Amino acid sequence: YKLKVNLIDPNNLNSPGLNPFIYEDPIKTGVAISSVLKGLYATSRPDLELAFRENTAIQIIENLSIMLKEMYPRQHDGDLPNLEDLLNMMNDFSIVENMCNEMKEIPELANKYKILIKYFENNFYADSKDINNTKISVFTASNELDNLLRYPGVKNILCNRINTINFDKALANGEITLICTRRGDLGPSIHKAFGLFSILMMQYSVLRRPGNEKDRIPHFLYIDEFADFVGNATDSLFTLYRKYKVATIISVQNLSQLDGADKKHRATITSNCSNKFVFGNNTPEDNEWWSKEIGDKKEWKFTNSYDTAKGQYDPKLGNIDYAYKLKYSAGKVQILKFKQAMYKLRNLGGKSDTGTVN
């Protein structure tokens, strides 16, 4: 169809990048990076969510990103900064101090970022009173970022200075982006972190798409084996994305995988997914849920008696009733054949169509 396709693959040295410093506005860059990292850590380590929500941690990441976005291109012939540069600043505060001193020498930036410069002087300079508190606050972010960049293929993508995807433009132009997380090569933890980073990078652009539901280009986000990414950071895929003309399609092995680490996401996901497919060979609990989810059908119910003397049924019917009953029993869901599925689809009239499909 001659549509542009971006193929992101950690095993391909020529893969396009996902460098969050691609955004032109330094303020937006800082917010994008803090939003992605906050969502990443909150989902991968729920016990750290409250700690990472502290204003100090978010403020550190955003302020460092803003200064890096402004100063790095000036210091390196227009090159794009990356997350490794950010990590180096977190690990070595002297880099922050030197860069801030250079910023003060540029009148335009010195005037524009007076408050930012004062912040670094009070928190990152070697003689600042709050430097120890800053080191404590920055530890979580620097440690997790270090883990993410440890695999060369992932680092190559997240730190790409030249060929990197801007999801703002990708959404506006209707580009197709394929992301391979290489679970077998990266291992489960880095696969999860890299996959979630990619989802959250796109999320930042989706939730601020210009226009309205009538003029936005429709997009479709497919996530296979979604269980690894269930959490607070991805709930908006189901609650908000359709407003921004992005449909989300996911697959999981069973319903319990939608619970997430904190056991609270299944209801949000199932209630916001209008269209559902189920294959057989489920747990008894899942079969019962799917039987009820697919819904009822209306049919005639009646009784008739058998006359043993005549050896035939009485032609008269009793207890006649036109009532609802489950369309498919739990047993019917269980014994679906290979490549058969039951479905519940929302039609254009707003009602549900249900049935079995090959």
Tab-separated table of C-alpha atoms in Angstrom:
chain	number	residue	atom	x	y	z
A	1	TYR	CA	0.000	0.000	0.000
A	2	LYS	CA	3.095	2.231	-0.173
A	3	LEU	CA	2.715	3.323	3.455
A	4	LYS	CA	5.814	4.190	5.469
A	5	VAL	CA	6.841	1.420	7.877
A	6	ASN	CA	9.239	1.888	10.804
A	7	LEU	CA	10.729	-1.419	12.005
A	8	ILE	CA	12.308	-1.124	15.454
A	9	ASP	CA	14.435	-4.151	16.358
A	10	PRO	CA	17.163	-4.342	19.036
A	11	ASN	CA	18.978	-6.958	16.949
A	12	ASN	CA	19.291	-4.604	13.965
A	13	LEU	CA	22.129	-2.081	14.256
A	14	ASN	CA	20.408	0.082	11.609
A	15	SER	CA	17.082	0.146	13.453
A	16	PRO	CA	15.330	3.515	13.804
A	17	GLY	CA	15.583	4.961	17.289
A	18	LEU	CA	13.124	5.980	20.003
A	19	ASN	CA	15.058	8.889	21.468
A	20	PRO	CA	12.696	10.978	23.662
A	21	PHE	CA	14.861	14.070	23.061
A	22	ILE	CA	13.456	14.224	19.519
A	23	TYR	CA	10.761	16.703	20.574
A	24	GLU	CA	11.724	20.242	19.608
A	25	ASP	CA	10.392	22.091	22.653
A	26	PRO	CA	12.702	21.614	25.692
A	27	ILE	CA	9.743	21.837	28.096
A	28	LYS	CA	7.802	19.158	26.201
A	29	THR	CA	10.946	17.052	26.069
A	30	GLY	CA	11.344	17.196	29.835
A	31	VAL	CA	7.696	16.322	30.442
A	32	ALA	CA	7.831	13.479	27.914
A	33	ILE	CA	10.892	11.907	29.537
A	34	SER	CA	9.551	12.221	33.088
A	35	SER	CA	6.150	10.824	32.016
A	36	VAL	CA	7.731	7.813	30.309
A	37	LEU	CA	10.164	7.041	33.129
A	38	LYS	CA	7.528	7.514	35.816
A	39	GLY	CA	5.155	5.128	34.052
A	40	LEU	CA	7.964	2.682	33.410
A	41	TYR	CA	9.104	2.432	37.022
A	42	ALA	CA	5.615	2.505	38.514
A	43	THR	CA	4.597	-0.483	36.390
A	44	SER	CA	7.782	-2.542	36.659
A	45	ARG	CA	8.111	-1.964	40.395
A	46	PRO	CA	4.770	-1.131	42.043
A	47	ASP	CA	6.461	-0.775	45.446
A	48	LEU	CA	8.382	2.242	44.134
A	49	GLU	CA	5.388	4.006	42.621
A	50	LEU	CA	4.746	6.319	45.562
A	51	ALA	CA	8.436	7.137	45.911
A	52	PHE	CA	8.753	7.987	42.246
A	53	ARG	CA	5.732	10.261	42.418
A	54	GLU	CA	7.615	12.541	44.736
A	55	ASN	CA	7.911	15.971	43.200
A	56	THR	CA	11.660	16.023	43.723
A	57	ALA	CA	12.331	13.007	41.480
A	58	ILE	CA	10.101	14.274	38.693
A	59	GLN	CA	11.561	17.774	39.015
A	60	ILE	CA	15.109	16.432	38.739
A	61	ILE	CA	14.405	14.491	35.544
A	62	GLU	CA	12.504	17.329	33.877
A	63	ASN	CA	15.029	20.013	34.776
A	64	LEU	CA	18.021	17.933	33.698
A	65	SER	CA	16.272	17.088	30.427
A	66	ILE	CA	15.479	20.741	29.706
A	67	MET	CA	19.063	21.866	30.235
A	68	LEU	CA	20.413	18.913	28.258
A	69	LYS	CA	18.045	19.665	25.370
A	70	GLU	CA	19.172	23.297	25.293
A	71	MET	CA	22.907	22.889	25.888
A	72	TYR	CA	24.006	19.587	24.339
A	73	PRO	CA	23.377	20.628	20.692
A	74	ARG	CA	25.290	23.867	21.325
A	75	GLN	CA	28.222	21.911	22.722
A	76	HIS	CA	28.234	19.154	20.060
A	77	ASP	CA	27.593	20.778	16.670
A	78	GLY	CA	23.814	20.352	16.767
A	79	ASP	CA	23.764	16.666	17.820
A	80	LEU	CA	20.720	15.335	19.662
A	81	PRO	CA	21.225	14.452	23.352
A	82	ASN	CA	20.097	11.046	24.580
A	83	LEU	CA	19.260	9.052	27.707
A	84	GLU	CA	22.870	8.022	28.243
A	85	ASP	CA	23.794	11.692	28.512
A	86	LEU	CA	20.992	12.100	31.044
A	87	LEU	CA	22.249	9.083	32.996
A	88	ASN	CA	25.783	10.491	33.023
A	89	MET	CA	24.465	13.724	34.536
A	90	MET	CA	22.637	11.772	37.235
A	91	ASN	CA	25.794	9.849	38.092
A	92	ASP	CA	28.202	12.784	37.913
A	93	PHE	CA	26.908	16.088	39.250
A	94	SER	CA	30.047	17.905	38.063
A	95	ILE	CA	28.710	17.564	34.497
A	96	VAL	CA	25.543	19.347	35.628
A	97	GLU	CA	27.528	22.098	37.322
A	98	ASN	CA	29.763	22.682	34.283
A	99	MET	CA	26.839	22.695	31.859
A	100	CYS	CA	24.893	25.091	34.064
A	101	ASN	CA	27.892	27.457	34.216
A	102	GLU	CA	28.042	27.441	30.411
A	103	MET	CA	24.312	28.155	30.247
A	104	LYS	CA	24.848	31.241	32.414
A	105	GLU	CA	27.332	32.540	29.828
A	106	ILE	CA	24.639	32.605	27.122
A	107	PRO	CA	22.553	35.766	27.775
A	108	GLU	CA	19.447	34.448	26.020
A	109	LEU	CA	19.385	31.235	28.072
A	110	ALA	CA	20.561	32.884	31.289
A	111	ASN	CA	17.544	35.168	31.137
A	112	LYS	CA	15.092	32.484	29.960
A	113	TYR	CA	16.108	29.916	32.594
A	114	LYS	CA	16.847	32.027	35.670
A	115	ILE	CA	14.799	29.771	37.928
A	116	LEU	CA	16.268	26.605	36.420
A	117	ILE	CA	19.831	27.831	36.936
A	118	LYS	CA	19.074	28.743	40.541
A	119	TYR	CA	17.617	25.253	41.037
A	120	PHE	CA	20.843	23.589	39.880
A	121	GLU	CA	22.968	25.914	42.012
A	122	ASN	CA	20.928	24.970	45.094
A	123	ASN	CA	20.741	21.231	44.445
A	124	PHE	CA	23.592	19.997	42.195
A	125	TYR	CA	26.596	22.196	42.830
A	126	ALA	CA	29.318	20.631	44.983
A	127	ASP	CA	28.885	23.296	47.684
A	128	SER	CA	25.065	23.275	47.667
A	129	LYS	CA	23.255	22.462	50.902
A	130	ASP	CA	20.769	19.981	49.378
A	131	ILE	CA	23.184	17.917	47.300
A	132	ASN	CA	22.824	14.812	49.512
A	133	ASN	CA	19.015	14.880	49.275
A	134	THR	CA	19.338	15.240	45.507
A	135	LYS	CA	21.566	12.160	45.326
A	136	ILE	CA	18.985	10.130	47.249
A	137	SER	CA	16.126	11.269	45.021
A	138	VAL	CA	18.015	10.601	41.799
A	139	PHE	CA	19.143	7.089	42.775
A	140	THR	CA	16.000	5.200	41.688
A	141	ALA	CA	15.808	6.829	38.266
A	142	SER	CA	19.515	6.439	37.526
A	143	ASN	CA	19.551	2.797	38.636
A	144	GLU	CA	16.565	1.811	36.495
A	145	LEU	CA	17.804	3.798	33.511
A	146	ASP	CA	21.161	2.058	33.802
A	147	ASN	CA	19.421	-1.345	33.663
A	148	LEU	CA	17.459	-0.328	30.572
A	149	LEU	CA	20.552	0.845	28.685
A	150	ARG	CA	22.701	-2.150	29.628
A	151	TYR	CA	21.724	-4.198	26.557
A	152	PRO	CA	23.554	-2.774	23.483
A	153	GLY	CA	20.604	-3.282	21.110
A	154	VAL	CA	18.207	-1.362	23.371
A	155	LYS	CA	20.783	1.351	24.007
A	156	ASN	CA	21.282	1.712	20.253
A	157	ILE	CA	17.551	2.445	19.859
A	158	LEU	CA	16.923	4.658	22.888
A	159	CYS	CA	20.131	6.674	22.387
A	160	ASN	CA	19.984	7.107	18.605
A	161	ARG	CA	20.989	10.686	17.799
A	162	ILE	CA	20.337	10.624	14.035
A	163	ASN	CA	17.525	8.319	12.869
A	164	THR	CA	14.798	8.419	15.517
A	165	ILE	CA	10.994	8.275	15.380
A	166	ASN	CA	8.891	11.258	16.387
A	167	PHE	CA	5.491	9.815	17.301
A	168	ASP	CA	3.887	13.248	16.906
A	169	LYS	CA	4.775	13.159	13.216
A	170	ALA	CA	4.166	9.421	12.839
A	171	LEU	CA	0.578	9.865	14.054
A	172	ALA	CA	0.025	12.941	11.910
A	173	ASN	CA	1.364	11.209	8.783
A	174	GLY	CA	-0.282	7.828	9.315
A	175	GLU	CA	2.980	5.890	9.562
A	176	ILE	CA	3.156	2.225	10.596
A	177	THR	CA	5.555	1.293	13.390
A	178	LEU	CA	6.487	-2.300	14.220
A	179	ILE	CA	8.345	-2.952	17.478
A	180	CYS	CA	10.059	-6.248	18.265
A	181	THR	CA	10.982	-6.594	21.946
A	182	ARG	CA	13.122	-9.755	21.464
A	183	ARG	CA	12.093	-11.434	24.695
A	184	GLY	CA	14.316	-14.451	24.003
A	185	ASP	CA	17.412	-12.289	23.556
A	186	LEU	CA	16.770	-9.515	26.065
A	187	GLY	CA	15.314	-11.642	28.838
A	188	PRO	CA	11.924	-11.020	30.508
A	189	SER	CA	12.828	-7.902	32.518
A	190	ILE	CA	14.504	-5.888	29.728
A	191	HIS	CA	11.905	-7.075	27.171
A	192	LYS	CA	9.201	-5.743	29.475
A	193	ALA	CA	10.986	-2.459	30.179
A	194	PHE	CA	11.771	-1.834	26.505
A	195	GLY	CA	8.249	-2.741	25.391
A	196	LEU	CA	6.665	-0.517	28.014
A	197	PHE	CA	9.048	2.326	27.172
A	198	SER	CA	7.893	2.090	23.543
A	199	ILE	CA	4.208	2.072	24.540
A	200	LEU	CA	4.662	5.088	26.812
A	201	MET	CA	6.626	7.028	24.207
A	202	MET	CA	3.693	6.629	21.840
A	203	GLN	CA	1.244	7.367	24.667
A	204	TYR	CA	2.762	10.794	25.289
A	205	SER	CA	2.035	11.741	21.675
A	206	VAL	CA	-1.410	10.096	21.540
A	207	LEU	CA	-2.760	11.956	24.567
A	208	ARG	CA	-1.889	15.335	23.076
A	209	ARG	CA	-2.855	14.746	19.440
A	210	PRO	CA	-4.086	17.964	17.827
A	211	GLY	CA	-7.495	18.130	16.195
A	212	ASN	CA	-10.632	16.229	17.113
A	213	GLU	CA	-12.317	12.874	16.501
A	214	LYS	CA	-13.409	13.941	13.008
A	215	ASP	CA	-10.056	14.971	11.532
A	216	ARG	CA	-7.537	12.731	13.340
A	217	ILE	CA	-6.163	9.852	11.243
A	218	PRO	CA	-7.391	6.547	12.742
A	219	HIS	CA	-4.633	4.386	14.235
A	220	PHE	CA	-4.593	0.841	15.587
A	221	LEU	CA	-2.277	-0.317	18.363
A	222	TYR	CA	-1.731	-4.093	18.475
A	223	ILE	CA	0.023	-5.610	21.511
A	224	ASP	CA	0.632	-9.341	21.556
A	225	GLU	CA	1.047	-11.032	24.971
A	226	PHE	CA	-0.180	-7.902	26.751
A	227	ALA	CA	0.126	-9.433	30.240
A	228	ASP	CA	3.680	-8.089	30.624
A	229	PHE	CA	2.472	-4.497	30.332
A	230	VAL	CA	-0.680	-4.448	32.507
A	231	GLY	CA	-0.582	-1.636	35.067
A	232	ASN	CA	-1.600	1.923	35.886
A	233	ALA	CA	0.572	3.275	33.080
A	234	THR	CA	-1.375	1.396	30.390
A	235	ASP	CA	-4.952	1.796	31.659
A	236	SER	CA	-5.350	4.860	29.450
A	237	LEU	CA	-4.975	2.630	26.355
A	238	PHE	CA	-8.501	1.446	27.125
A	239	THR	CA	-10.068	4.469	28.820
A	240	LEU	CA	-8.772	7.395	26.725
A	241	TYR	CA	-7.254	6.250	23.426
A	242	ARG	CA	-10.519	5.956	21.482
A	243	LYS	CA	-11.120	9.653	22.156
A	244	TYR	CA	-7.876	10.314	20.277
A	245	LYS	CA	-8.827	7.982	17.404
A	246	VAL	CA	-6.545	5.117	18.446
A	247	ALA	CA	-8.018	1.633	18.811
A	248	THR	CA	-6.205	-0.866	21.032
A	249	ILE	CA	-6.137	-4.596	20.242
A	250	ILE	CA	-4.533	-6.972	22.757
A	251	SER	CA	-4.139	-10.700	23.324
A	252	VAL	CA	-3.692	-12.609	26.589
A	253	GLN	CA	-3.654	-16.281	27.534
A	254	ASN	CA	-6.307	-16.040	30.259
A	255	LEU	CA	-8.332	-13.455	32.142
A	256	SER	CA	-6.202	-13.537	35.289
A	257	GLN	CA	-3.310	-12.070	33.272
A	258	LEU	CA	-5.305	-8.832	33.087
A	259	ASP	CA	-5.253	-8.398	36.876
A	260	GLY	CA	-1.760	-6.938	36.970
A	261	ALA	CA	0.540	-6.971	39.968
A	262	ASP	CA	-1.948	-5.009	42.081
A	263	LYS	CA	-4.964	-7.135	41.006
A	264	LYS	CA	-7.141	-4.214	39.904
A	265	HIS	CA	-6.978	-3.765	36.132
A	266	ARG	CA	-9.154	-6.563	34.756
A	267	ALA	CA	-12.445	-4.706	35.217
A	268	THR	CA	-11.112	-1.552	33.523
A	269	ILE	CA	-9.831	-3.497	30.516
A	270	THR	CA	-12.779	-5.875	29.998
A	271	SER	CA	-15.409	-3.165	30.437
A	272	ASN	CA	-13.716	-0.872	27.906
A	273	CYS	CA	-13.111	-3.541	25.250
A	274	SER	CA	-16.333	-3.676	23.223
A	275	ASN	CA	-15.128	-6.437	20.910
A	276	LYS	CA	-13.971	-9.769	22.326
A	277	PHE	CA	-12.880	-13.175	21.001
A	278	VAL	CA	-12.310	-16.329	23.035
A	279	PHE	CA	-10.796	-19.666	22.048
A	280	GLY	CA	-11.394	-22.940	23.849
A	281	ASN	CA	-9.365	-24.840	26.437
A	282	ASN	CA	-9.818	-22.275	29.215
A	283	THR	CA	-10.040	-22.656	32.966
A	284	PRO	CA	-13.532	-23.456	34.358
A	285	GLU	CA	-13.682	-19.947	35.866
A	286	ASP	CA	-12.872	-18.332	32.508
A	287	ASN	CA	-15.448	-20.473	30.707
A	288	GLU	CA	-18.159	-19.315	33.130
A	289	TRP	CA	-17.163	-15.666	32.618
A	290	TRP	CA	-17.167	-15.939	28.831
A	291	SER	CA	-20.513	-17.724	28.848
A	292	LYS	CA	-22.057	-14.802	30.719
A	293	GLU	CA	-20.117	-12.147	28.762
A	294	ILE	CA	-21.296	-13.391	25.366
A	295	GLY	CA	-24.785	-13.055	26.753
A	296	ASP	CA	-28.321	-14.347	26.472
A	297	LYS	CA	-30.689	-15.248	23.730
A	298	LYS	CA	-34.471	-15.362	23.804
A	299	GLU	CA	-36.277	-18.580	23.000
A	300	TRP	CA	-39.526	-20.420	23.741
A	301	LYS	CA	-39.628	-22.711	26.758
A	302	PHE	CA	-42.363	-25.275	27.390
A	303	THR	CA	-43.065	-28.673	28.859
A	304	ASN	CA	-45.012	-31.581	27.428
A	305	SER	CA	-46.073	-34.809	29.077
A	306	TYR	CA	-45.536	-38.379	27.902
A	307	ASP	CA	-48.462	-40.854	27.973
A	308	THR	CA	-46.927	-44.255	28.763
A	309	ALA	CA	-50.186	-46.079	28.008
A	310	LYS	CA	-50.349	-44.654	24.482
A	311	GLY	CA	-46.584	-44.585	24.062
A	312	GLN	CA	-46.566	-40.997	22.819
A	313	TYR	CA	-46.251	-37.372	23.922
A	314	ASP	CA	-49.358	-35.413	24.753
A	315	PRO	CA	-49.911	-32.793	21.972
A	316	LYS	CA	-50.738	-30.165	24.559
A	317	LEU	CA	-47.865	-27.993	25.801
A	318	GLY	CA	-47.581	-26.509	29.285
A	319	ASN	CA	-45.631	-23.760	31.107
A	320	ILE	CA	-45.079	-21.865	27.850
A	321	ASP	CA	-42.711	-18.950	28.238
A	322	TYR	CA	-40.614	-16.757	25.905
A	323	ALA	CA	-37.550	-16.022	28.056
A	324	TYR	CA	-33.818	-15.416	28.088
A	325	LYS	CA	-31.208	-18.153	28.474
A	326	LEU	CA	-27.432	-18.239	28.017
A	327	LYS	CA	-26.566	-18.464	24.345
A	328	TYR	CA	-23.542	-20.648	25.044
A	329	SER	CA	-23.011	-22.693	28.180
A	330	ALA	CA	-19.587	-22.825	29.843
A	331	GLY	CA	-19.197	-26.311	28.420
A	332	LYS	CA	-19.740	-25.017	24.881
A	333	VAL	CA	-16.954	-22.477	25.368
A	334	GLN	CA	-14.624	-25.171	26.636
A	335	ILE	CA	-15.048	-27.558	23.687
A	336	LEU	CA	-14.440	-25.073	20.884
A	337	LYS	CA	-12.482	-26.771	18.123
A	338	PHE	CA	-9.027	-25.752	16.914
A	339	LYS	CA	-9.183	-22.411	15.059
A	340	GLN	CA	-12.726	-21.782	16.278
A	341	ALA	CA	-13.633	-18.807	18.436
A	342	MET	CA	-16.700	-17.259	20.004
A	343	TYR	CA	-17.131	-13.522	19.640
A	344	LYS	CA	-18.968	-10.508	20.957
A	345	LEU	CA	-18.794	-7.495	18.632
A	346	ARG	CA	-20.322	-4.040	18.893
A	347	ASN	CA	-22.135	-3.294	15.631
A	348	LEU	CA	-22.708	0.104	14.012
A	349	GLY	CA	-26.108	0.327	15.703
A	350	GLY	CA	-24.489	0.114	19.131
A	351	LYS	CA	-25.792	-3.370	19.889
A	352	SER	CA	-23.786	-6.573	20.329
A	353	ASP	CA	-23.525	-9.320	17.733
A	354	THR	CA	-22.464	-12.700	19.105
A	355	GLY	CA	-21.669	-16.080	17.594
A	356	THR	CA	-19.025	-18.602	16.625
A	357	VAL	CA	-16.460	-18.044	13.906
A	358	ASN	CA	-13.969	-20.263	12.086
